[in-house]
PDB file of C-alpha atoms (C1' of nucleotides) in Angstrom:
ATOM      1  CA  MET F 208      -9.236  12.675 -22.684  1.00  0.00           C
ATOM      2  CA  PRO F 209      -7.813   9.782 -24.744  1.00  0.00           C
ATOM      3  CA  THR F 210     -10.083   8.092 -27.216  1.00  0.00           C
ATOM      4  CA  ARG F 211     -11.578   4.865 -25.982  1.00  0.00           C
ATOM      5  CA  ASN F 212     -13.685   2.342 -27.727  1.00  0.00           C
ATOM      6  CA  LYS F 213     -17.207   1.774 -26.566  1.00  0.00           C
ATOM      7  CA  SER F 214     -17.298  -0.876 -23.881  1.00  0.00           C
ATOM      8  CA  ASP F 215     -20.298  -2.193 -22.009  1.00  0.00           C
ATOM      9  CA  LYS F 216     -18.097  -3.651 -19.304  1.00  0.00           C
ATOM     10  CA  ARG F 217     -16.370  -0.342 -18.729  1.00  0.00           C
ATOM     11  CA  ASP F 218     -19.684   1.462 -18.573  1.00  0.00           C
ATOM     12  CA  ALA F 219     -21.001  -1.070 -16.086  1.00  0.00           C
ATOM     13  CA  ILE F 220     -17.924  -0.680 -13.879  1.00  0.00           C
ATOM     14  CA  TYR F 221     -18.240   3.072 -13.950  1.00  0.00           C
ATOM     15  CA  GLU F 222     -21.933   2.990 -13.131  1.00  0.00           C
ATOM     16  CA  ALA F 223     -21.240   0.634 -10.239  1.00  0.00           C
ATOM     17  CA  LEU F 224     -18.534   2.928  -8.905  1.00  0.00           C
ATOM     18  CA  LYS F 225     -20.773   5.971  -9.207  1.00  0.00           C
ATOM     19  CA  ALA F 226     -23.665   4.193  -7.545  1.00  0.00           C
ATOM     20  CA  THR F 227     -21.865   3.366  -4.303  1.00  0.00           C
ATOM     21  CA  LYS F 228     -20.822   5.579  -1.426  1.00  0.00           C
ATOM     22  CA  GLU F 229     -18.439   3.070   0.057  1.00  0.00           C
ATOM     23  CA  HIS F 230     -15.311   3.971  -1.927  1.00  0.00           C
ATOM     24  CA  PRO F 231     -14.684   0.360  -2.916  1.00  0.00           C
ATOM     25  CA  SER F 232     -11.488  -1.444  -3.712  1.00  0.00           C
ATOM     26  CA  ALA F 233     -11.086  -3.153  -7.086  1.00  0.00           C
ATOM     27  CA  GLU F 234     -11.834  -6.491  -5.479  1.00  0.00           C
ATOM     28  CA  THR F 235     -14.964  -5.226  -3.693  1.00  0.00           C
ATOM     29  CA  LEU F 236     -16.277  -3.645  -6.856  1.00  0.00           C
ATOM     30  CA  TYR F 237     -15.562  -6.859  -8.756  1.00  0.00           C
ATOM     31  CA  GLU F 238     -17.429  -8.983  -6.237  1.00  0.00           C
ATOM     32  CA  ALA F 239     -20.397  -6.615  -6.275  1.00  0.00           C
ATOM     33  CA  MET F 240     -20.568  -6.737 -10.085  1.00  0.00           C
ATOM     34  CA  ARG F 241     -20.224 -10.448 -10.694  1.00  0.00           C
ATOM     35  CA  GLU F 242     -23.944 -10.976 -10.207  1.00  0.00           C
ATOM     36  CA  LYS F 243     -25.078  -8.288 -12.622  1.00  0.00           C
ATOM     37  CA  VAL F 244     -22.312  -8.719 -15.161  1.00  0.00           C
ATOM     38  CA  PRO F 245     -21.603 -12.440 -15.430  1.00  0.00           C
ATOM     39  CA  GLY F 246     -18.227 -13.424 -16.767  1.00  0.00           C
ATOM     40  CA  ILE F 247     -16.548 -10.157 -15.925  1.00  0.00           C
ATOM     41  CA  GLY F 248     -12.929 -10.595 -14.933  1.00  0.00           C
ATOM     42  CA  LEU F 249     -11.024  -9.051 -12.055  1.00  0.00           C
ATOM     43  CA  ALA F 250      -8.317  -7.818 -14.432  1.00  0.00           C
ATOM     44  CA  THR F 251     -10.945  -5.895 -16.359  1.00  0.00           C
ATOM     45  CA  VAL F 252     -11.996  -4.075 -13.207  1.00  0.00           C
ATOM     46  CA  TYR F 253      -8.398  -3.163 -12.374  1.00  0.00           C
ATOM     47  CA  ARG F 254      -7.715  -2.147 -15.969  1.00  0.00           C
ATOM     48  CA  ASN F 255     -10.721   0.125 -16.203  1.00  0.00           C
ATOM     49  CA  LEU F 256     -10.260   1.695 -12.780  1.00  0.00           C
ATOM     50  CA  ASN F 257      -6.818   2.758 -13.956  1.00  0.00           C
ATOM     51  CA  LEU F 258      -8.310   4.180 -17.117  1.00  0.00           C
ATOM     52  CA  PHE F 259     -10.797   6.185 -15.029  1.00  0.00           C
ATOM     53  CA  LEU F 260      -7.934   7.648 -13.012  1.00  0.00           C
ATOM     54  CA  GLU F 261      -6.056   8.416 -16.211  1.00  0.00           C
ATOM     55  CA  ASP F 262      -9.087  10.083 -17.751  1.00  0.00           C
ATOM     56  CA  GLY F 263      -9.941  12.065 -14.631  1.00  0.00           C
ATOM     57  CA  MET F 264     -13.218  10.228 -14.165  1.00  0.00           C
ATOM     58  CA  ALA F 265     -12.324   8.870 -10.742  1.00  0.00           C
ATOM     59  CA  ILE F 266      -9.803   9.418  -7.983  1.00  0.00           C
ATOM     60  CA  SER F 267      -7.857   7.231  -5.623  1.00  0.00           C
ATOM     61  CA  VAL F 268      -8.816   7.841  -2.017  1.00  0.00           C
ATOM     62  CA  GLY F 269      -5.744   6.025  -0.700  1.00  0.00           C
ATOM     63  CA  PHE F 270      -4.859   2.596   0.604  1.00  0.00           C
ATOM     64  CA  VAL F 271      -6.785   0.916   3.380  1.00  0.00           C
ATOM     65  CA  ASN F 272      -5.381  -2.403   4.627  1.00  0.00           C
ATOM     66  CA  GLY F 273      -3.170  -2.616   1.578  1.00  0.00           C
ATOM     67  CA  LYS F 274      -6.017  -2.130  -0.888  1.00  0.00           C
ATOM     68  CA  GLU F 275      -6.525   0.955  -3.012  1.00  0.00           C
ATOM     69  CA  ARG F 276      -9.926   2.590  -2.682  1.00  0.00           C
ATOM     70  CA  PHE F 277     -11.684   4.556  -5.414  1.00  0.00           C
ATOM     71  CA  ASP F 278     -14.206   7.335  -5.755  1.00  0.00           C
ATOM     72  CA  ALA F 279     -16.090   8.465  -8.858  1.00  0.00           C
ATOM     73  CA  ASN F 280     -16.686  11.851  -7.265  1.00  0.00           C
ATOM     74  CA  CYS F 281     -13.872  14.022  -8.553  1.00  0.00           C
ATOM     75  CA  MET F 282     -15.056  17.230  -6.925  1.00  0.00           C
ATOM     76  CA  PRO F 283     -12.381  18.220  -4.387  1.00  0.00           C
ATOM     77  CA  HIS F 284     -13.614  16.963  -1.041  1.00  0.00           C
ATOM     78  CA  THR F 285     -12.089  15.747   2.175  1.00  0.00           C
ATOM     79  CA  HIS F 286     -12.022  12.048   3.084  1.00  0.00           C
ATOM     80  CA  PHE F 287     -11.852  10.448   6.465  1.00  0.00           C
ATOM     81  CA  ILE F 288     -10.545   6.886   6.753  1.00  0.00           C
ATOM     82  CA  CYS F 289     -11.168   4.823   9.852  1.00  0.00           C
ATOM     83  CA  GLU F 290      -8.067   2.811  10.606  1.00  0.00           C
ATOM     84  CA  LYS F 291     -10.039   0.338  12.693  1.00  0.00           C
ATOM     85  CA  CYS F 292     -12.903  -0.677  10.410  1.00  0.00           C
ATOM     86  CA  GLY F 293     -11.660   0.666   7.070  1.00  0.00           C
ATOM     87  CA  THR F 294     -14.708   2.812   6.392  1.00  0.00           C
ATOM     88  CA  VAL F 295     -14.138   5.789   4.142  1.00  0.00           C
ATOM     89  CA  ILE F 296     -16.322   8.820   4.782  1.00  0.00           C
ATOM     90  CA  ASP F 297     -16.940  11.782   2.514  1.00  0.00           C
ATOM     91  CA  CYS F 298     -16.522  14.910   4.596  1.00  0.00           C
ATOM     92  CA  ASP F 299     -18.374  17.312   2.371  1.00  0.00           C
ATOM     93  CA  ASP F 300     -18.819  19.698   5.278  1.00  0.00           C
ATOM     94  CA  ILE F 301     -15.090  20.092   5.757  1.00  0.00           C
ATOM     95  CA  ASP F 302     -13.691  22.539   3.274  1.00  0.00           C
ATOM     96  CA  PRO F 303     -10.049  21.892   2.370  1.00  0.00           C
ATOM     97  CA  ALA F 304      -9.779  25.252   0.566  1.00  0.00           C
ATOM     98  CA  GLU F 305      -8.301  27.177   3.476  1.00  0.00           C
ATOM     99  CA  ILE F 306      -5.667  24.534   4.183  1.00  0.00           C
ATOM    100  CA  LYS F 307      -4.795  24.396   0.502  1.00  0.00           C
ATOM    101  CA  VAL F 308      -4.230  28.135   0.393  1.00  0.00           C
ATOM    102  CA  GLU F 309      -2.086  27.875   3.503  1.00  0.00           C
ATOM    103  CA  LEU F 310      -0.083  25.047   1.960  1.00  0.00           C
ATOM    104  CA  MET F 311       0.510  27.035  -1.205  1.00  0.00           C
ATOM    105  CA  GLU F 312       1.561  30.140   0.706  1.00  0.00           C
ATOM    106  CA  LYS F 313       3.876  28.381   3.109  1.00  0.00           C
ATOM    107  CA  TYR F 314       5.243  25.522   1.004  1.00  0.00           C
ATOM    108  CA  GLY F 315       4.455  26.435  -2.594  1.00  0.00           C
ATOM    109  CA  ALA F 316       2.751  23.090  -3.004  1.00  0.00           C
ATOM    110  CA  GLU F 317      -0.491  22.474  -4.848  1.00  0.00           C
ATOM    111  CA  ALA F 318      -2.718  20.067  -2.916  1.00  0.00           C
ATOM    112  CA  ASN F 319      -5.480  18.216  -4.695  1.00  0.00           C
ATOM    113  CA  SER F 320      -6.613  16.031  -1.858  1.00  0.00           C
ATOM    114  CA  MET F 321      -6.869  16.007   1.893  1.00  0.00           C
ATOM    115  CA  VAL F 322      -7.230  12.799   3.870  1.00  0.00           C
ATOM    116  CA  LEU F 323      -7.789  12.480   7.584  1.00  0.00           C
ATOM    117  CA  ARG F 324      -7.215   9.181   9.370  1.00  0.00           C
ATOM    118  CA  GLY F 325      -8.218   7.969  12.777  1.00  0.00           C
ATOM    119  CA  LEU F 326     -11.226   6.356  14.437  1.00  0.00           C
ATOM    120  CA  CYS F 327     -14.759   6.822  13.128  1.00  0.00           C
ATOM    121  CA  ALA F 328     -17.571   7.687  15.535  1.00  0.00           C
ATOM    122  CA  LEU F 329     -18.578   4.066  15.966  1.00  0.00           C
ATOM    123  CA  CYS F 330     -15.086   2.642  16.509  1.00  0.00           C
ATOM    124  CA  ASN F 331     -14.211   5.547  18.789  1.00  0.00           C
ATOM    125  CA  LYS F 332     -17.255   4.783  20.903  1.00  0.00           C
ATOM    126  CA  LYS F 333     -16.271   1.141  21.132  1.00  0.00           C
ATOM    127  CA  VAL F 334     -12.846   2.161  22.388  1.00  0.00           C
ATOM    128  CA  SER F 335     -14.210   4.508  25.060  1.00  0.00           C
ATOM    129  CA  ASP F 336     -16.759   1.891  26.112  1.00  0.00           C
ATOM    130  CA  GLY F 337     -13.801  -0.390  26.771  1.00  0.00           C
TER     131      GLY F 337
ATOM    132  CA  MET T 244       4.823  -0.342  26.030  1.00  0.00           C
ATOM    133  CA  PRO T 245       5.572  -4.068  25.655  1.00  0.00           C
ATOM    134  CA  THR T 246       8.843  -5.350  27.054  1.00  0.00           C
ATOM    135  CA  ARG T 247      11.524  -5.793  24.468  1.00  0.00           C
ATOM    136  CA  ASN T 248      14.950  -7.213  24.737  1.00  0.00           C
ATOM    137  CA  LYS T 249      17.917  -4.988  24.163  1.00  0.00           C
ATOM    138  CA  SER T 250      18.878  -5.019  20.516  1.00  0.00           C
ATOM    139  CA  ASP T 251      21.681  -3.110  18.830  1.00  0.00           C
ATOM    140  CA  LYS T 252      20.106  -3.597  15.426  1.00  0.00           C
ATOM    141  CA  ARG T 253      16.819  -2.167  16.596  1.00  0.00           C
ATOM    142  CA  ASP T 254      18.557   0.797  18.165  1.00  0.00           C
ATOM    143  CA  ALA T 255      20.487   1.406  14.960  1.00  0.00           C
ATOM    144  CA  ILE T 256      17.314   1.281  12.867  1.00  0.00           C
ATOM    145  CA  TYR T 257      15.579   3.707  15.178  1.00  0.00           C
ATOM    146  CA  GLU T 258      18.507   6.104  15.182  1.00  0.00           C
ATOM    147  CA  ALA T 259      18.623   5.989  11.400  1.00  0.00           C
ATOM    148  CA  LEU T 260      14.904   6.723  11.193  1.00  0.00           C
ATOM    149  CA  LYS T 261      15.183   9.603  13.642  1.00  0.00           C
ATOM    150  CA  ALA T 262      18.179  11.024  11.827  1.00  0.00           C
ATOM    151  CA  THR T 263      16.498  11.452   8.456  1.00  0.00           C
ATOM    152  CA  LYS T 264      13.860  13.936   7.308  1.00  0.00           C
ATOM    153  CA  GLU T 265      12.948  11.978   4.212  1.00  0.00           C
ATOM    154  CA  HIS T 266      10.298   9.698   5.722  1.00  0.00           C
ATOM    155  CA  PRO T 267      11.899   6.592   4.261  1.00  0.00           C
ATOM    156  CA  SER T 268      10.385   3.299   3.223  1.00  0.00           C
ATOM    157  CA  ALA T 269      11.633   0.066   4.790  1.00  0.00           C
ATOM    158  CA  GLU T 270      13.706  -0.612   1.700  1.00  0.00           C
ATOM    159  CA  THR T 271      15.243   2.866   1.631  1.00  0.00           C
ATOM    160  CA  LEU T 272      16.126   2.692   5.298  1.00  0.00           C
ATOM    161  CA  TYR T 273      17.623  -0.748   4.765  1.00  0.00           C
ATOM    162  CA  GLU T 274      19.779   0.425   1.884  1.00  0.00           C
ATOM    163  CA  ALA T 275      20.976   3.432   3.867  1.00  0.00           C
ATOM    164  CA  MET T 276      21.947   1.244   6.818  1.00  0.00           C
ATOM    165  CA  ARG T 277      23.754  -1.578   5.052  1.00  0.00           C
ATOM    166  CA  GLU T 278      27.007   0.381   5.056  1.00  0.00           C
ATOM    167  CA  LYS T 279      27.014   1.214   8.751  1.00  0.00           C
ATOM    168  CA  VAL T 280      25.447  -2.013   9.984  1.00  0.00           C
ATOM    169  CA  PRO T 281      26.903  -4.817   7.887  1.00  0.00           C
ATOM    170  CA  GLY T 282      24.930  -8.003   7.752  1.00  0.00           C
ATOM    171  CA  ILE T 283      21.617  -6.404   8.650  1.00  0.00           C
ATOM    172  CA  GLY T 284      18.676  -8.048   6.924  1.00  0.00           C
ATOM    173  CA  LEU T 285      15.715  -6.449   5.209  1.00  0.00           C
ATOM    174  CA  ALA T 286      13.311  -8.528   7.297  1.00  0.00           C
ATOM    175  CA  THR T 287      14.839  -7.072  10.444  1.00  0.00           C
ATOM    176  CA  VAL T 288      14.106  -3.564   9.234  1.00  0.00           C
ATOM    177  CA  TYR T 289      10.491  -4.445   8.436  1.00  0.00           C
ATOM    178  CA  ARG T 290      10.096  -6.282  11.722  1.00  0.00           C
ATOM    179  CA  ASN T 291      11.422  -3.434  13.817  1.00  0.00           C
ATOM    180  CA  LEU T 292       9.517  -0.729  11.962  1.00  0.00           C
ATOM    181  CA  ASN T 293       6.351  -2.596  12.866  1.00  0.00           C
ATOM    182  CA  LEU T 294       7.460  -2.781  16.477  1.00  0.00           C
ATOM    183  CA  PHE T 295       8.029   0.983  16.471  1.00  0.00           C
ATOM    184  CA  LEU T 296       4.479   1.514  15.209  1.00  0.00           C
ATOM    185  CA  GLU T 297       3.162  -0.878  17.827  1.00  0.00           C
ATOM    186  CA  ASP T 298       5.089   0.855  20.586  1.00  0.00           C
ATOM    187  CA  GLY T 299       4.118   4.344  19.453  1.00  0.00           C
ATOM    188  CA  MET T 300       7.703   5.255  18.630  1.00  0.00           C
ATOM    189  CA  ALA T 301       6.993   5.941  14.965  1.00  0.00           C
ATOM    190  CA  ILE T 302       4.073   6.532  12.646  1.00  0.00           C
ATOM    191  CA  SER T 303       3.172   5.519   9.134  1.00  0.00           C
ATOM    192  CA  VAL T 304       2.903   8.515   6.833  1.00  0.00           C
ATOM    193  CA  GLY T 305       1.086   6.550   4.159  1.00  0.00           C
ATOM    194  CA  PHE T 306       1.909   4.743   0.936  1.00  0.00           C
ATOM    195  CA  VAL T 307       3.830   6.369  -1.872  1.00  0.00           C
ATOM    196  CA  ASN T 308       4.185   4.328  -5.062  1.00  0.00           C
ATOM    197  CA  GLY T 309       3.087   1.236  -3.212  1.00  0.00           C
ATOM    198  CA  LYS T 310       5.671   1.596  -0.462  1.00  0.00           C
ATOM    199  CA  GLU T 311       4.878   2.505   3.129  1.00  0.00           C
ATOM    200  CA  ARG T 312       6.737   5.523   4.487  1.00  0.00           C
ATOM    201  CA  PHE T 313       7.687   6.063   8.113  1.00  0.00           C
ATOM    202  CA  ASP T 314       8.369   8.934  10.494  1.00  0.00           C
ATOM    203  CA  ALA T 315       9.941   8.798  13.949  1.00  0.00           C
ATOM    204  CA  ASN T 316       8.298  12.108  14.808  1.00  0.00           C
ATOM    205  CA  CYS T 317       5.085  11.167  16.559  1.00  0.00           C
ATOM    206  CA  MET T 318       4.024  14.701  17.392  1.00  0.00           C
ATOM    207  CA  PRO T 319       0.783  15.342  15.466  1.00  0.00           C
ATOM    208  CA  HIS T 320       1.793  17.193  12.342  1.00  0.00           C
ATOM    209  CA  THR T 321       0.541  17.524   8.811  1.00  0.00           C
ATOM    210  CA  HIS T 322       2.275  15.774   5.913  1.00  0.00           C
ATOM    211  CA  PHE T 323       2.329  16.685   2.278  1.00  0.00           C
ATOM    212  CA  ILE T 324       3.072  13.997  -0.301  1.00  0.00           C
ATOM    213  CA  CYS T 325       4.080  14.891  -3.825  1.00  0.00           C
ATOM    214  CA  GLU T 326       2.441  12.457  -6.202  1.00  0.00           C
ATOM    215  CA  LYS T 327       4.964  13.227  -8.908  1.00  0.00           C
ATOM    216  CA  CYS T 328       8.311  12.802  -7.156  1.00  0.00           C
ATOM    217  CA  GLY T 329       7.244  10.989  -3.994  1.00  0.00           C
ATOM    218  CA  THR T 330       8.754  13.534  -1.620  1.00  0.00           C
ATOM    219  CA  VAL T 331       7.140  13.718   1.807  1.00  0.00           C
ATOM    220  CA  ILE T 332       7.201  17.091   3.501  1.00  0.00           C
ATOM    221  CA  ASP T 333       6.579  17.890   7.157  1.00  0.00           C
ATOM    222  CA  CYS T 334       4.156  20.786   7.286  1.00  0.00           C
ATOM    223  CA  ASP T 335       4.853  21.925  10.823  1.00  0.00           C
ATOM    224  CA  ASP T 336       3.360  25.316  10.035  1.00  0.00           C
ATOM    225  CA  ILE T 337      -0.020  23.839   9.162  1.00  0.00           C
ATOM    226  CA  ASP T 338      -1.974  23.099  12.291  1.00  0.00           C
ATOM    227  CA  PRO T 339      -4.439  20.227  11.931  1.00  0.00           C
ATOM    228  CA  ALA T 340      -6.104  21.067  15.249  1.00  0.00           C
ATOM    229  CA  GLU T 341      -8.909  23.158  13.826  1.00  0.00           C
ATOM    230  CA  ILE T 342      -9.816  20.579  11.187  1.00  0.00           C
ATOM    231  CA  LYS T 343      -9.749  17.854  13.811  1.00  0.00           C
ATOM    232  CA  VAL T 344     -12.183  19.763  15.988  1.00  0.00           C
ATOM    233  CA  GLU T 345     -14.420  20.307  12.983  1.00  0.00           C
ATOM    234  CA  LEU T 346     -14.263  16.606  12.126  1.00  0.00           C
ATOM    235  CA  MET T 347     -15.191  15.641  15.658  1.00  0.00           C
ATOM    236  CA  GLU T 348     -18.083  18.093  15.799  1.00  0.00           C
ATOM    237  CA  LYS T 349     -19.519  17.212  12.407  1.00  0.00           C
ATOM    238  CA  TYR T 350     -18.715  13.510  12.100  1.00  0.00           C
ATOM    239  CA  GLY T 351     -17.878  12.363  15.617  1.00  0.00           C
ATOM    240  CA  ALA T 352     -14.602  10.993  14.296  1.00  0.00           C
ATOM    241  CA  GLU T 353     -11.247  11.257  16.007  1.00  0.00           C
ATOM    242  CA  ALA T 354      -8.489  12.101  13.523  1.00  0.00           C
ATOM    243  CA  ASN T 355      -4.887  11.404  14.361  1.00  0.00           C
ATOM    244  CA  SER T 356      -3.331  12.359  11.071  1.00  0.00           C
ATOM    245  CA  MET T 357      -3.841  14.713   8.183  1.00  0.00           C
ATOM    246  CA  VAL T 358      -2.223  14.123   4.816  1.00  0.00           C
ATOM    247  CA  LEU T 359      -2.326  16.421   1.812  1.00  0.00           C
ATOM    248  CA  ARG T 360      -1.398  15.167  -1.636  1.00  0.00           C
ATOM    249  CA  GLY T 361      -0.608  16.961  -4.834  1.00  0.00           C
ATOM    250  CA  LEU T 362       2.393  18.554  -6.501  1.00  0.00           C
ATOM    251  CA  CYS T 363       5.318  19.950  -4.531  1.00  0.00           C
ATOM    252  CA  ALA T 364       6.709  23.392  -5.363  1.00  0.00           C
ATOM    253  CA  LEU T 365       9.374  21.979  -7.650  1.00  0.00           C
ATOM    254  CA  CYS T 366       7.142  19.582  -9.577  1.00  0.00           C
ATOM    255  CA  ASN T 367       4.435  22.208  -9.828  1.00  0.00           C
ATOM    256  CA  LYS T 368       6.938  24.617 -11.353  1.00  0.00           C
ATOM    257  CA  LYS T 369       8.026  21.996 -13.867  1.00  0.00           C
ATOM    258  CA  VAL T 370       4.393  21.528 -14.919  1.00  0.00           C
ATOM    259  CA  SER T 371       3.755  25.247 -15.365  1.00  0.00           C
ATOM    260  CA  ASP T 372       7.036  25.622 -17.247  1.00  0.00           C
ATOM    261  CA  GLY T 373       5.685  23.031 -19.651  1.00  0.00           C
TER     262      GLY T 373
ATOM    263  C1'  DT M 201      27.609 -17.545  36.665  1.00  0.00           C
ATOM    264  C1'  DA M 202      25.720 -21.562  34.063  1.00  0.00           C
ATOM    265  C1'  DG M 203      21.963 -22.822  31.656  1.00  0.00           C
ATOM    266  C1'  DA M 204      17.183 -22.822  30.504  1.00  0.00           C
ATOM    267  C1'  DA M 205      13.734 -19.776  28.371  1.00  0.00           C
ATOM    268  C1'  DT M 206      12.723 -16.346  25.389  1.00  0.00           C
ATOM    269  C1'  DA M 207      13.557 -12.621  21.989  1.00  0.00           C
ATOM    270  C1'  DA M 208      15.875 -11.155  17.880  1.00  0.00           C
ATOM    271  C1'  DA M 209      18.322 -11.936  13.770  1.00  0.00           C
ATOM    272  C1'  DG M 210      19.254 -13.406   8.806  1.00  0.00           C
ATOM    273  C1'  DA M 211      17.826 -15.968   4.995  1.00  0.00           C
ATOM    274  C1'  DT M 212      14.361 -17.097   2.368  1.00  0.00           C
ATOM    275  C1'  DA M 213       9.714 -18.991   1.316  1.00  0.00           C
ATOM    276  C1'  DA M 214       4.956 -17.509   1.221  1.00  0.00           C
ATOM    277  C1'  DT M 215       1.337 -14.139   0.638  1.00  0.00           C
ATOM    278  C1'  DG M 216      -1.587 -11.013  -1.569  1.00  0.00           C
ATOM    279  C1'  DA M 217      -2.724  -6.940  -4.262  1.00  0.00           C
ATOM    280  C1'  DT M 218      -1.754  -5.303  -8.597  1.00  0.00           C
ATOM    281  C1'  DT M 219       0.103  -5.504 -13.332  1.00  0.00           C
ATOM    282  C1'  DA M 220       1.628  -7.706 -17.591  1.00  0.00           C
ATOM    283  C1'  DT M 221       0.987 -11.101 -21.061  1.00  0.00           C
ATOM    284  C1'  DC M 222      -1.425 -13.790 -24.356  1.00  0.00           C
ATOM    285  C1'  DG M 223      -4.856 -15.654 -27.183  1.00  0.00           C
ATOM    286  C1'  DT M 224      -9.594 -14.399 -28.323  1.00  0.00           C
ATOM    287  C1'  DT M 225     -13.497 -11.346 -29.167  1.00  0.00           C
ATOM    288  C1'  DA M 226     -15.569  -6.734 -29.990  1.00  0.00           C
ATOM    289  C1'  DT M 227     -15.332  -2.221 -31.994  1.00  0.00           C
ATOM    290  C1'  DT M 228     -13.984   1.063 -35.284  1.00  0.00           C
ATOM    291  C1'  DG M 229     -12.987   3.242 -39.661  1.00  0.00           C
ATOM    292  C1'  DA M 230     -11.781   2.837 -44.397  1.00  0.00           C
TER     293       DA M 230
ATOM    294  C1'  DT H 276     -16.601  -6.293 -45.513  1.00  0.00           C
ATOM    295  C1'  DC H 277     -12.452  -6.444 -43.516  1.00  0.00           C
ATOM    296  C1'  DA H 278      -8.113  -4.933 -41.696  1.00  0.00           C
ATOM    297  C1'  DA H 279      -6.480  -2.441 -37.576  1.00  0.00           C
ATOM    298  C1'  DT H 280      -6.979  -1.669 -33.064  1.00  0.00           C
ATOM    299  C1'  DA H 281      -9.056  -1.841 -28.409  1.00  0.00           C
ATOM    300  C1'  DA H 282     -11.014  -4.601 -24.794  1.00  0.00           C
ATOM    301  C1'  DC H 283     -11.718  -8.878 -22.684  1.00  0.00           C
ATOM    302  C1'  DG H 284     -10.908 -13.122 -19.479  1.00  0.00           C
ATOM    303  C1'  DA H 285      -7.636 -16.089 -17.720  1.00  0.00           C
ATOM    304  C1'  DT H 286      -3.681 -16.495 -15.656  1.00  0.00           C
ATOM    305  C1'  DA H 287       1.338 -15.838 -15.020  1.00  0.00           C
ATOM    306  C1'  DA H 288       4.512 -12.440 -13.219  1.00  0.00           C
ATOM    307  C1'  DT H 289       5.821  -8.779 -10.085  1.00  0.00           C
ATOM    308  C1'  DC H 290       6.868  -6.657  -5.970  1.00  0.00           C
ATOM    309  C1'  DA H 291       6.242  -5.008  -1.219  1.00  0.00           C
ATOM    310  C1'  DT H 292       5.439  -7.110   2.888  1.00  0.00           C
ATOM    311  C1'  DT H 293       4.896 -10.966   6.168  1.00  0.00           C
ATOM    312  C1'  DA H 294       5.660 -15.597   7.934  1.00  0.00           C
ATOM    313  C1'  DT H 295       8.669 -19.367   8.828  1.00  0.00           C
ATOM    314  C1'  DC H 296      12.731 -21.648  10.230  1.00  0.00           C
ATOM    315  C1'  DT H 297      17.243 -22.075  12.117  1.00  0.00           C
ATOM    316  C1'  DT H 298      20.792 -19.805  14.563  1.00  0.00           C
ATOM    317  C1'  DT H 299      22.430 -16.377  17.773  1.00  0.00           C
ATOM    318  C1'  DA H 300      21.817 -12.979  21.512  1.00  0.00           C
ATOM    319  C1'  DT H 301      19.650 -11.554  25.675  1.00  0.00           C
ATOM    320  C1'  DT H 302      17.440 -12.212  29.957  1.00  0.00           C
ATOM    321  C1'  DC H 303      16.132 -14.455  34.142  1.00  0.00           C
ATOM    322  C1'  DT H 304      16.688 -17.654  37.676  1.00  0.00           C
ATOM    323  C1'  DA H 305      18.632 -21.328  40.351  1.00  0.00           C
TER     324       DA H 305
END
DNA sequence: TAGAATAAAGATAATGATTATCGTTATTGA
DNA sequence: TCAATAACGATAATCATTATCTTTATTCTA
């Protein structure tokens, strides 16, 4: 891990990312932090999120409505993204290990993430309700 | 499916998308078509790709390096995306059905796509070779 | 089949998320 | 303490995508 200076802002951003389950975008995280950390800039949030990725402290879940979403939980776990409402769900009960083995055996590729997309329970219900 | 006028350009774009296995971006498809279809505009490619999505004639595979990638094959199938070289691979041998059932049972969510990300065989080899 | 109504096209301006730049401030290490 | 470097906030720049506008093609009807 590269050497970084101490930075209260960075620490605050990381704590905020760890504290939420909503897999926020840079913008969302920024808005949520403005209250607690007055004067923080959007560029600082973007900058530090990229450092977290670089340092293996966070992962990118993917893009939802054109915005990248982040997760401080780097343990390999499956994500579900609802294409209707944009919610990102941790699917801790769905083990990607078997699929990863299959992928390696059949394609020689090393997967480090698995993302499912579709309609979440709530949006799916709304659709079937008409 | 909404009514559309006949359009040679649209047909050409769709044929080009169907003909390739590389899951191109709008830009890539546009560049590939300029020779065969002189005078075609980038906006026309974007416009028609969106119509294909709308009409269920194509799917979005996801974003690779900030660019959306498309596939004319709408049969449910797994994709692998190499984060190093950007290659998108059809994993026809990896059946997402079981995972989808699991997702529905455990989370009530309806998945319509499954995407794995990581390093393809070639890039993985390069890493291990050092 | 002409001609109005609508869809599609090409060019390009606008948008919006992200990144780069720049001057300033904080941190580090000698 | 102080020079070197990292981080910051503000904001300009970038780049993929979308919207707009004018022209051209297609369709539908009288």
